[in-house]
Amino acid sequence: MLDNPLQRWIQGLRGKKGRAPVLVKELGERDRRRILRHLLALDSGDRLLRFGSMVPDEGITAYVGKIDFARDIVFGVVNNVFQLVGVGHLAFAPSEGKKTDKEQIAEFGVSVSASARGQGVGPRLFQRAAIHCRNSDVDTLYMQCLTSNQTMMHIAKKAGMRIKREYGEADAHLELPPPSPGSVMAEALEEQFAVIDYTVKANARAAVKFFTPKKTP
């Protein structure tokens, strides 16, 4: 019998009728510029929801420049023209003072481009982050956001996270079960499918650039 994480991944891969599945890929150093472009394209309202404050361009540039891909995990979703339309940052920290016997806890932040709203990008990024935590022996996942961020609040509630509201902010955490063969397989399969999807879209984008005549001055 299939483990629940694997079943959920298979169901997610099918997608809704008439909609392509949302594939989530782990990003790396070579994607830093794409991450920066994605975040800089967010308007003031979306920046407020993502970071909890009004972050200017230089602040976002500094934030992206400090991402440590060897320590944290960044996930992304690319569209058909090879643009990042969703980015999830999974940051790890010592579990000191937290109610867990594990060495680390994780905190998750997510942003979705306006063009990709309502397509399940945010929930899929969260699901990938949660299953990665589970498979990495991290049993507590935190997510902080403004209580006005209805999308994230919905994701948190749907995931069964415990939510604490204070001064207009929500501190939610999810207690994760230990890894299982199904959870490990689900993450490995998704990464394989996402890498293939990412490569195909990258090659298609490169081909379009190559065959598009350059404009003469």
Short mmCIF file of C-alpha atoms in Angstrom, two decimals, residues 87-186:
data_model
loop_
_atom_site.label_atom_id
_atom_site.label_comp_id
_atom_site.label_asym_id
_atom_site.label_seq_id
_atom_site.Cartn_x
_atom_site.Cartn_y
_atom_site.Cartn_z
CA VAL A 87 10.04 30.66 -4.78
CA GLY A 88 10.13 29.04 -1.36
CA HIS A 89 13.04 29.59 1.05
CA LEU A 90 13.50 26.92 3.69
CA ALA A 91 15.90 28.20 6.36
CA PHE A 92 17.31 26.03 9.13
CA ALA A 93 18.26 27.17 12.63
CA PRO A 94 19.29 25.56 15.95
CA SER A 95 16.33 24.28 17.95
CA GLU A 96 17.43 25.97 21.19
CA GLY A 97 14.39 26.96 23.26
CA LYS A 98 11.95 25.10 21.00
CA LYS A 99 9.83 22.13 22.01
CA THR A 100 11.67 19.48 20.03
CA ASP A 101 14.48 17.03 20.67
CA LYS A 102 15.86 17.50 17.17
CA GLU A 103 18.97 19.59 16.53
CA GLN A 104 17.31 21.91 14.03
CA ILE A 105 14.02 23.59 13.22
CA ALA A 106 13.03 25.11 9.89
CA GLU A 107 11.26 28.28 8.83
CA PHE A 108 9.57 28.72 5.47
CA GLY A 109 8.88 31.82 3.38
CA VAL A 110 7.17 31.80 0.00
CA SER A 111 6.34 34.20 -2.83
CA VAL A 112 4.25 33.69 -5.96
CA SER A 113 4.13 35.90 -9.03
CA ALA A 114 0.82 37.58 -9.82
CA SER A 115 0.68 35.67 -13.12
CA ALA A 116 0.68 32.33 -11.30
CA ARG A 117 -1.92 33.01 -8.61
CA GLY A 118 -4.65 30.45 -8.14
CA GLN A 119 -2.66 27.65 -9.78
CA GLY A 120 -1.62 25.85 -6.61
CA VAL A 121 1.98 27.09 -6.68
CA GLY A 122 2.08 28.24 -3.05
CA PRO A 123 0.63 25.03 -1.58
CA ARG A 124 2.92 22.86 -3.72
CA LEU A 125 5.99 24.80 -2.56
CA PHE A 126 4.88 24.35 1.04
CA GLN A 127 4.27 20.63 0.56
CA ARG A 128 7.75 20.21 -0.91
CA ALA A 129 9.30 22.12 1.99
CA ALA A 130 7.42 20.02 4.54
CA ILE A 131 8.40 16.70 2.99
CA HIS A 132 12.03 17.82 2.74
CA CYS A 133 12.02 18.70 6.44
CA ARG A 134 10.50 15.35 7.25
CA ASN A 135 13.12 13.48 5.24
CA SER A 136 15.90 15.59 6.82
CA ASP A 137 14.88 14.55 10.37
CA VAL A 138 13.42 17.99 11.16
CA ASP A 139 10.09 17.64 12.95
CA THR A 140 9.07 21.30 13.38
CA LEU A 141 8.37 23.70 10.52
CA TYR A 142 7.60 27.36 11.26
CA MET A 143 5.97 29.93 9.05
CA GLN A 144 5.58 33.59 9.96
CA CYS A 145 3.33 35.95 8.06
CA LEU A 146 0.94 38.85 8.51
CA THR A 147 -2.56 37.84 9.53
CA SER A 148 -3.75 39.80 6.49
CA ASN A 149 -1.95 37.30 4.24
CA GLN A 150 -5.02 35.20 3.60
CA THR A 151 -3.28 32.90 1.13
CA MET A 152 -0.59 31.86 3.60
CA MET A 153 -3.10 31.60 6.42
CA HIS A 154 -5.16 29.26 4.24
CA ILE A 155 -2.09 27.14 3.45
CA ALA A 156 -1.19 26.99 7.15
CA LYS A 157 -4.70 25.97 8.21
CA LYS A 158 -5.01 23.39 5.43
CA ALA A 159 -1.69 21.85 6.53
CA GLY A 160 -2.94 21.58 10.11
CA MET A 161 -0.43 24.09 11.48
CA ARG A 162 -0.91 25.55 14.92
CA ILE A 163 -1.39 29.29 14.54
CA LYS A 164 -0.66 31.95 17.14
CA ARG A 165 -1.74 35.51 16.36
CA GLU A 166 -0.07 38.51 17.96
CA TYR A 167 0.20 42.19 16.95
CA GLY A 168 -1.03 41.55 13.43
CA GLU A 169 1.39 38.71 12.82
CA ALA A 170 0.78 34.97 12.77
CA ASP A 171 3.33 32.46 14.01
CA ALA A 172 2.39 29.01 12.78
CA HIS A 173 4.20 25.75 13.25
CA LEU A 174 3.68 22.24 11.98
CA GLU A 175 4.82 19.10 13.76
CA LEU A 176 6.06 16.59 11.20
CA PRO A 177 6.17 12.78 11.45
CA PRO A 178 9.43 10.90 10.90
CA PRO A 179 10.48 9.96 7.36
CA SER A 180 9.05 6.90 5.67
CA PRO A 181 9.86 5.01 2.46
CA GLY A 182 6.91 6.74 0.83
CA SER A 183 8.01 10.27 1.83
CA VAL A 184 11.56 9.65 0.64
CA MET A 185 10.36 8.25 -2.68
CA ALA A 186 7.88 11.07 -3.19
#
